[in-house]
Short mmCIF file of C-alpha atoms and ligand atoms in Angstrom, two decimals:
data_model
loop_
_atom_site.label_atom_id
_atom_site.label_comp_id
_atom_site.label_asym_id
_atom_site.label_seq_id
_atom_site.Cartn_x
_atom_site.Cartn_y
_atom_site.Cartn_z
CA UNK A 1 -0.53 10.35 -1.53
CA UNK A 2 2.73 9.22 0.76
CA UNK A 3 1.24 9.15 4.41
CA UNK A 4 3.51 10.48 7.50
CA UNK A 5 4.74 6.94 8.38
CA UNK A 6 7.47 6.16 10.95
CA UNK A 7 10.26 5.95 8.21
CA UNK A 8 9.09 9.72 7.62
CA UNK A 9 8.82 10.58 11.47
CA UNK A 10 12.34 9.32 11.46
CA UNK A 11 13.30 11.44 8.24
CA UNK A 12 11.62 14.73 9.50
CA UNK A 13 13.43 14.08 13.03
CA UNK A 14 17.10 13.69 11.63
CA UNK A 15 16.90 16.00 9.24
CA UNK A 16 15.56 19.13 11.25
CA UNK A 17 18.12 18.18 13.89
CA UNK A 18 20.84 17.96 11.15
CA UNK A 19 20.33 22.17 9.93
CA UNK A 20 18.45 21.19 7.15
CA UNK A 21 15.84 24.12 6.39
CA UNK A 22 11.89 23.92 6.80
CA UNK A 23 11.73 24.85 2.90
CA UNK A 24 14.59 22.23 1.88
CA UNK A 25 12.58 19.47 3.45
CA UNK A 26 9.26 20.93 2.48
CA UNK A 27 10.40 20.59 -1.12
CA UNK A 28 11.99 17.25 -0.87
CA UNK A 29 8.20 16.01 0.71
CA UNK A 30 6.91 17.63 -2.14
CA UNK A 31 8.81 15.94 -5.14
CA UNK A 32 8.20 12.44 -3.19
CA UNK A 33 4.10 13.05 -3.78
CA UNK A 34 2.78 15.02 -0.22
CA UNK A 35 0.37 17.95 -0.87
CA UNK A 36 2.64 20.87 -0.51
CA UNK A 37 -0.15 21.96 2.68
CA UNK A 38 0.50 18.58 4.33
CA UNK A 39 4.26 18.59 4.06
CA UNK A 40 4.41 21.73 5.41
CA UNK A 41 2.52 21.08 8.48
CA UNK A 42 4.42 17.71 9.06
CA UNK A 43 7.92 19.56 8.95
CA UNK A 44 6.83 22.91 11.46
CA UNK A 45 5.25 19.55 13.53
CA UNK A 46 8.84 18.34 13.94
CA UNK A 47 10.66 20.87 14.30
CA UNK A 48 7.91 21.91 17.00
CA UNK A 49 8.23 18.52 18.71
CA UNK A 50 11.75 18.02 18.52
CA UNK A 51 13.03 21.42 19.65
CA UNK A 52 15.02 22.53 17.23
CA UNK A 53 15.30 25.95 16.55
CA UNK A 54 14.24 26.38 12.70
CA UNK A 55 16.05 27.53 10.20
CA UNK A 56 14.01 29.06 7.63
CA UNK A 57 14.31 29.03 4.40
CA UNK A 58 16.76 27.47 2.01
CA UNK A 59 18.92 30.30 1.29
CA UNK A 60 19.59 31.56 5.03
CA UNK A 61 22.55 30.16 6.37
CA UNK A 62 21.92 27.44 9.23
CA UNK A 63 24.02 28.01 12.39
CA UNK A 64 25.61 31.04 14.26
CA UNK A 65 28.82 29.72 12.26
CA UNK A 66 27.30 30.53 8.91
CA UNK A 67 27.40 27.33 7.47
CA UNK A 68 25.47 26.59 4.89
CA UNK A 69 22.10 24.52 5.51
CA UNK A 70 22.68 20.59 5.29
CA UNK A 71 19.92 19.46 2.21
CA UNK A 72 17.95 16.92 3.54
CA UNK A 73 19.08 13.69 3.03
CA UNK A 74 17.30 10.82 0.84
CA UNK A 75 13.51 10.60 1.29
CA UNK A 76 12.30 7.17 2.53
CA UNK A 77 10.07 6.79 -0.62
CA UNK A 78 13.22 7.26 -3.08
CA UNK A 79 15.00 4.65 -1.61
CA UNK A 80 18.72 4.37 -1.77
CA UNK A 81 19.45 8.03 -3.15
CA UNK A 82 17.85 5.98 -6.44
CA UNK A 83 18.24 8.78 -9.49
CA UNK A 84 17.57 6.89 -12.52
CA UNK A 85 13.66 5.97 -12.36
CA UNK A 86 13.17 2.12 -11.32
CA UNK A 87 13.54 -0.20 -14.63
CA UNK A 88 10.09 -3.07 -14.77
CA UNK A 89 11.19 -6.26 -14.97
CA UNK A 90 10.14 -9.55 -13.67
CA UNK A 91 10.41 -13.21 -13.40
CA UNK A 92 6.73 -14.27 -12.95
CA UNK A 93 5.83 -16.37 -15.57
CA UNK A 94 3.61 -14.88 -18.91
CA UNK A 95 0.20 -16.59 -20.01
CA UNK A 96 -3.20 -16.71 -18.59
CA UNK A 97 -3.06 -19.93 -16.62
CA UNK A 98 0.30 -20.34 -14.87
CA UNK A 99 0.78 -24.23 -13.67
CA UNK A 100 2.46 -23.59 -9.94
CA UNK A 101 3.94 -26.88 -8.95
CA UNK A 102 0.89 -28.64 -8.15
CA UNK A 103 -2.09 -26.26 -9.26
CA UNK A 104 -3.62 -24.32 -12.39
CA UNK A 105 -3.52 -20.78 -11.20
CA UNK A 106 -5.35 -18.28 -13.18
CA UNK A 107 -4.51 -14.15 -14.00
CA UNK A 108 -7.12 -12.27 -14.02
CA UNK A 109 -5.07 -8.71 -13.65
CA UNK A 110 -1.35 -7.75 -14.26
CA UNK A 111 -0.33 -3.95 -13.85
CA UNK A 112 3.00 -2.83 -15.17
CA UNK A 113 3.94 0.46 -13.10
CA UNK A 114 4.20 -0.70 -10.27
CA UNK A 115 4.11 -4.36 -11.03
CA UNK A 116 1.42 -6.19 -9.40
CA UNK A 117 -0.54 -9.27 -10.38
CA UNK A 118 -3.75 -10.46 -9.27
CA UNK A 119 -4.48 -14.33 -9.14
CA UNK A 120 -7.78 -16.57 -8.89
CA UNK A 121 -7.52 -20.09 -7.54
CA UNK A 122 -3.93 -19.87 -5.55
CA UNK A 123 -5.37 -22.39 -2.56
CA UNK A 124 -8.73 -24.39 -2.86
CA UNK A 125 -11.45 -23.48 -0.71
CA UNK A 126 -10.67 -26.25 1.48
CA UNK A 127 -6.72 -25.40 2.04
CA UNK A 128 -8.16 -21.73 3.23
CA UNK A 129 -10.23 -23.21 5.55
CA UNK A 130 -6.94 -25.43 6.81
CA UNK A 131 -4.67 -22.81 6.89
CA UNK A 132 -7.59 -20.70 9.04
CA UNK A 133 -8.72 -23.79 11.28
CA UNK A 134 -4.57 -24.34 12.10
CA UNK A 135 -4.19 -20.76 12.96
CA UNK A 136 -7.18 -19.27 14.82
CA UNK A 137 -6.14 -20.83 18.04
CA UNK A 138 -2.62 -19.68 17.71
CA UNK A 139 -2.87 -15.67 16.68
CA UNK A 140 -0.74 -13.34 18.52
CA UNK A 141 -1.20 -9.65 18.23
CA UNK A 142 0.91 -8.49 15.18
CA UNK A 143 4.13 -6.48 15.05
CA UNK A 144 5.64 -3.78 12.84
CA UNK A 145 9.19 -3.36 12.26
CA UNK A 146 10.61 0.39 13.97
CA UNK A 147 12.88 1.46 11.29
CA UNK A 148 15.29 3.20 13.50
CA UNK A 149 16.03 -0.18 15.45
CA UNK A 150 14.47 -2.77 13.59
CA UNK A 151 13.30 -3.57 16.64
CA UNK A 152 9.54 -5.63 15.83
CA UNK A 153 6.84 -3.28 17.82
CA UNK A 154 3.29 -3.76 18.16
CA UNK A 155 2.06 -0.29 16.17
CA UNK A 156 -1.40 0.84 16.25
CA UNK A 157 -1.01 1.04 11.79
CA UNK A 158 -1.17 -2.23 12.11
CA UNK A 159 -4.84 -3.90 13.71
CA UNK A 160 -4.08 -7.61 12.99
CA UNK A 161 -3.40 -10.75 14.80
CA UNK A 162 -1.02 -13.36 13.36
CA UNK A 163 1.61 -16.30 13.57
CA UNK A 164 4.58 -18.02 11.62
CA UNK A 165 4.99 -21.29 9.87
CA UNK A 166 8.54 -21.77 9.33
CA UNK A 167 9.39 -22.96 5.89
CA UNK A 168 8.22 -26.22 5.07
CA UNK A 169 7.15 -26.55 8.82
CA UNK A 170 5.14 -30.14 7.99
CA UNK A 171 3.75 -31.31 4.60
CA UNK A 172 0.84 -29.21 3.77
CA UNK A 173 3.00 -25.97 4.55
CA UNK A 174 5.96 -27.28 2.32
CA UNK A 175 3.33 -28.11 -0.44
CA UNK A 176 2.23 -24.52 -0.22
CA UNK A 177 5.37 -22.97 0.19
CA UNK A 178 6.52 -24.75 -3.51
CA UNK A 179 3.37 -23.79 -5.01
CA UNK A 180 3.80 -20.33 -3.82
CA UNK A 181 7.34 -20.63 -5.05
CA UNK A 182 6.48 -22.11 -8.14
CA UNK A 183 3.97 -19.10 -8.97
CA UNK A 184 6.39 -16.41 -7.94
CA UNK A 185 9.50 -17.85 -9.99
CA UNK A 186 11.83 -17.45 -6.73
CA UNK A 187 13.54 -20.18 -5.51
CA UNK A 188 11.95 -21.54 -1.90
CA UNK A 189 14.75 -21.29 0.03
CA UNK A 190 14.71 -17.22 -0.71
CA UNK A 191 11.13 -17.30 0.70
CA UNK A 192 10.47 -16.49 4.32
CA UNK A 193 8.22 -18.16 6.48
CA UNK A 194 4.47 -17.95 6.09
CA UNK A 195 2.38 -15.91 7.36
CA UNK A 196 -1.05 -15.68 8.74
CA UNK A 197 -2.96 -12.57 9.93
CA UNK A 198 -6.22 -12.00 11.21
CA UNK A 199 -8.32 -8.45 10.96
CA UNK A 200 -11.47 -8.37 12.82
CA UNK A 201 -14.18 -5.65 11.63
CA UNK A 202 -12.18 -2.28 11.83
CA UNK A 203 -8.51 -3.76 11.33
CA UNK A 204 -6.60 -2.56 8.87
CA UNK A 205 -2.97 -2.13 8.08
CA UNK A 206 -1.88 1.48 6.75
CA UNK A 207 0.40 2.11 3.63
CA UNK A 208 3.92 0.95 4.07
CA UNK A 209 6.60 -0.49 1.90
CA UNK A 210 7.43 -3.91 2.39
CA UNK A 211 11.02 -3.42 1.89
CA UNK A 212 13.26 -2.17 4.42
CA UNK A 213 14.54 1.24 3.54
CA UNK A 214 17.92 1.44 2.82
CA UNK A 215 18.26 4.67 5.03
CA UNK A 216 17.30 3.52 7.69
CA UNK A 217 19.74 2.15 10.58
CA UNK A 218 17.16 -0.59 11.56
CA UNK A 219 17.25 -2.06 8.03
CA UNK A 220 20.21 -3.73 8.73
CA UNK A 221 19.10 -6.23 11.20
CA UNK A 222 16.82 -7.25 8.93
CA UNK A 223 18.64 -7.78 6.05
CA UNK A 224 21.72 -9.48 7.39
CA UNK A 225 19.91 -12.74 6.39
CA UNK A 226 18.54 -13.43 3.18
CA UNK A 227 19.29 -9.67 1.68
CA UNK A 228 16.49 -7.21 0.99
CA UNK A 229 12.80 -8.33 0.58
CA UNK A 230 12.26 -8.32 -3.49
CA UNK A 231 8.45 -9.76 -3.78
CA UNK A 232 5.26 -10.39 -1.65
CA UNK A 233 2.14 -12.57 -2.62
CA UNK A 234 -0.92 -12.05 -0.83
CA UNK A 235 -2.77 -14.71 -0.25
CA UNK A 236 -7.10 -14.38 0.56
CA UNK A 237 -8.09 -16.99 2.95
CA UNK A 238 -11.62 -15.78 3.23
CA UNK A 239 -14.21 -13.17 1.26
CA UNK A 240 -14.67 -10.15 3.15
CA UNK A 241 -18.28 -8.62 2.62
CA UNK A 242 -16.93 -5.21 3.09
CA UNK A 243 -13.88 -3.36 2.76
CA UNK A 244 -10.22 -5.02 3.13
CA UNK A 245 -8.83 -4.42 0.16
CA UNK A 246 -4.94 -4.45 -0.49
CA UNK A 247 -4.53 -0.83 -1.84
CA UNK A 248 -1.73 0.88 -3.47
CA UNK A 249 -2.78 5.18 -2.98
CA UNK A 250 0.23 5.59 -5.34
CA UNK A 251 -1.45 3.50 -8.42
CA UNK A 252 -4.80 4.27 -7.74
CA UNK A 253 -5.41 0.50 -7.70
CA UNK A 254 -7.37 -1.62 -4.90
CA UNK A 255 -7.51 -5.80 -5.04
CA UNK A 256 -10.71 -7.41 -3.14
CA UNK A 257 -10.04 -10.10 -1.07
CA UNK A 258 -11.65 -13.52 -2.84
CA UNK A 259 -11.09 -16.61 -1.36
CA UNK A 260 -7.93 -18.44 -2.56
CA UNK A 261 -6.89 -15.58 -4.73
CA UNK A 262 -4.01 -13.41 -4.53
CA UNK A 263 -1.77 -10.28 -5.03
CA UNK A 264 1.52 -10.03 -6.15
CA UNK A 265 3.89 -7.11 -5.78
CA UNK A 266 7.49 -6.84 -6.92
CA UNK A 267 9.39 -4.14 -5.38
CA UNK A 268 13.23 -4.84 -6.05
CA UNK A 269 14.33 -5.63 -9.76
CA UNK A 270 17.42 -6.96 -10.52
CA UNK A 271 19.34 -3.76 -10.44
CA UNK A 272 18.33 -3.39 -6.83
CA UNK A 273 16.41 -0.84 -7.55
CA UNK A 274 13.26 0.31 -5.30
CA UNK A 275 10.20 0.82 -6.38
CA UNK A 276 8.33 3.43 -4.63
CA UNK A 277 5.20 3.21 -6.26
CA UNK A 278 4.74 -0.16 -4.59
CA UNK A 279 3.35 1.39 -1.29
CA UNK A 280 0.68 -0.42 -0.18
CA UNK A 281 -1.16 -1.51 2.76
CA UNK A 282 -5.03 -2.88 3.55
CA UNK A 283 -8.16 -0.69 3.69
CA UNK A 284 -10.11 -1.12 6.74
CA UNK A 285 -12.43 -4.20 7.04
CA UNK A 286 -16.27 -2.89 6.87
CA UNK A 287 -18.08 -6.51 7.17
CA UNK A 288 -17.08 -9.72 8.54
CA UNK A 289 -13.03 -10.27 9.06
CA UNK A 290 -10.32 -10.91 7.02
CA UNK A 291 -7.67 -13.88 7.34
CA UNK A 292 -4.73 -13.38 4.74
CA UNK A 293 -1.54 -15.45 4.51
CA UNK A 294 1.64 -13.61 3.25
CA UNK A 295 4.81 -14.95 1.63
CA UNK A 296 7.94 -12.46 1.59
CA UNK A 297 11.02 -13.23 -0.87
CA UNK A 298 14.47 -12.12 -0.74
CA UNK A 299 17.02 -11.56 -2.83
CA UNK A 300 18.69 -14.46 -1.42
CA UNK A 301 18.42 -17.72 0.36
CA UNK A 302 16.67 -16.78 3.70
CA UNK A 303 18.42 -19.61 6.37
O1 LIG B 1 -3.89 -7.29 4.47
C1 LIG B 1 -3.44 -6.84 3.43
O2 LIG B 1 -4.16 -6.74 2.42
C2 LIG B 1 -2.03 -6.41 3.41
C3 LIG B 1 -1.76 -5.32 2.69
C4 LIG B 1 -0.47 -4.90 2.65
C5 LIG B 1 -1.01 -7.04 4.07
C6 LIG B 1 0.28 -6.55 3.97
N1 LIG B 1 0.55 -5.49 3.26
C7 LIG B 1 1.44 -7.15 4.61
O3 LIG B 1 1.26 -8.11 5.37
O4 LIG B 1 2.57 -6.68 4.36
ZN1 LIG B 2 2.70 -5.03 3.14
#
């Protein structure tokens, strides 16, 4: 089920201040996936902490005026006022074995709806233990993106540590950055930089969309360069004992974190369609910690 992130905050705040009715935004939480319980007690929350008289339900008119009640505007999990539902396609390549530049990497899982993949042998042990040895030193508490400024914020959803290679920083990043290229059928230049995070026992990162919602005013800052985010593959630098899987609630699906495998997750198809279904985010860590390294693609070259 959709969780009251701050792209929905956002949502329940504009559109209780815009007239929209508790029932009218009730209903439009409903059709997106909340409990109908749940979605009502997030929309009497905001119209409680926002101060704004409510307007009851969908057939009373709004204002002292007697307009009619504004309908709430575009949820954030059906992006882009999207209608039709989101067409599957993709370039990654078919097979069991996929040769990524330098490296044999095997599929052991593909899902369709939403498409994800799941891959064995992405790094060797030995790059993992690089990529952690280069980083540990360097980890700065991580930061969230606010929708409404796309301002980056340090956000308690997110109980991580991390840092930034820039693309093809030195040679072992570039190696990895055309292997990771190679595997995702993007071109590199479309690929942001790389990066690391570190969860200690307890971190975890709660469902979000990797995409930057159209709706949102903050989106824009984001996607001035490169265009929207179309693809993430994440990357397992360690086994975790316990807990830290990448989930997606909406799929019922949950990927353990192996060392050297991976998960991939294509959100934007060539349409420019969304895909909803592609929240995700990663379950709490139970034993040890968990070091993954993320590469984000856009639609575009990212310079
Ligand atoms: O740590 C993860 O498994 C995870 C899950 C979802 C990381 C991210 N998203 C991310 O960095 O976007
Ligand atoms: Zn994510």
């Amino acid at each position: 089920m959709p969780v009251v992130d701050a792209a929905w905050q956002e949502w329940l705040r504009t559109n209780a201040a815009r007239g929209c009715t508790i029932d009218s935004m009730i209903d439009a939480m409903v059709q997106t996936g909340f409990a109908a319980d749940a979605a009502a007690q997030a929309v009497r929350g905001a119209f409680d902490a926002f101060g704004v008289a409510a307007s009851g339900s969908a057939a009373s008119p709004v204002a002292a005026g007697g307009i009619e009640a504004a309908l709430p505007q575009t949820a954030p999990s059906a992006p882009g006022g999207q209608r039709t539902p989101y067409a599957y396609d993709g370039p990654v390549a078919r097979g069991n074995t996929i040769r990524a530049f330098d490296r044999d990497v095997q599929v052991l899982m593909r899902c369709e709806r939403p498409q994800v993949i799941v891959f064995a042998n992405v790094l060797s042990p030995e790059e993992c233990e690089e990529v952690i040895e280069r980083s540990r030193h360097r980890l700065k508490r991580s930061t969230i993106v606010d929708p409404a400024t796309g301002q980056e914020d340090v956000i308690r959803n997110r109980t991580s540590e991390g840092i930034w290679y820039q693309r093809g920083e030195d040679a072992f990043i570039e190696r990895l950055d055309q292997r990771i290229a190679s595997l995702m059928n993007w071109p590199v230049e479309n690929g942001e930089g790389l990066q690391i995070l570190h969860y200690g026992p307890t971190g975890e990162y709660r469902p979000h969309f990797d995409y930057f919602p159209p709706d949102q005013p903050g989106s824009t800052v984001h996607t001035a360069r490169g265009g929207q985010r179309v693809a993430t593959l994440v990357i397992y630098l360690n086994d975790v004992p316990d807990g830290g899987e990448t989930i997606f609630p909406e799929a019922g699906l949950s990927v353990a974190a192996k060392q050297g495998g991976a998960v991939y997750f294509r959100y934007m198809n060539g349409q420019r369609q969304l895909d909803p279904l592609t929240l995700h985010g990663g379950a709490p860590v139970r034993a040890g910690d968990k070091w993954i390294m993320t590469k984000w693609m856009r639609e575009r070259a990212y310079v």
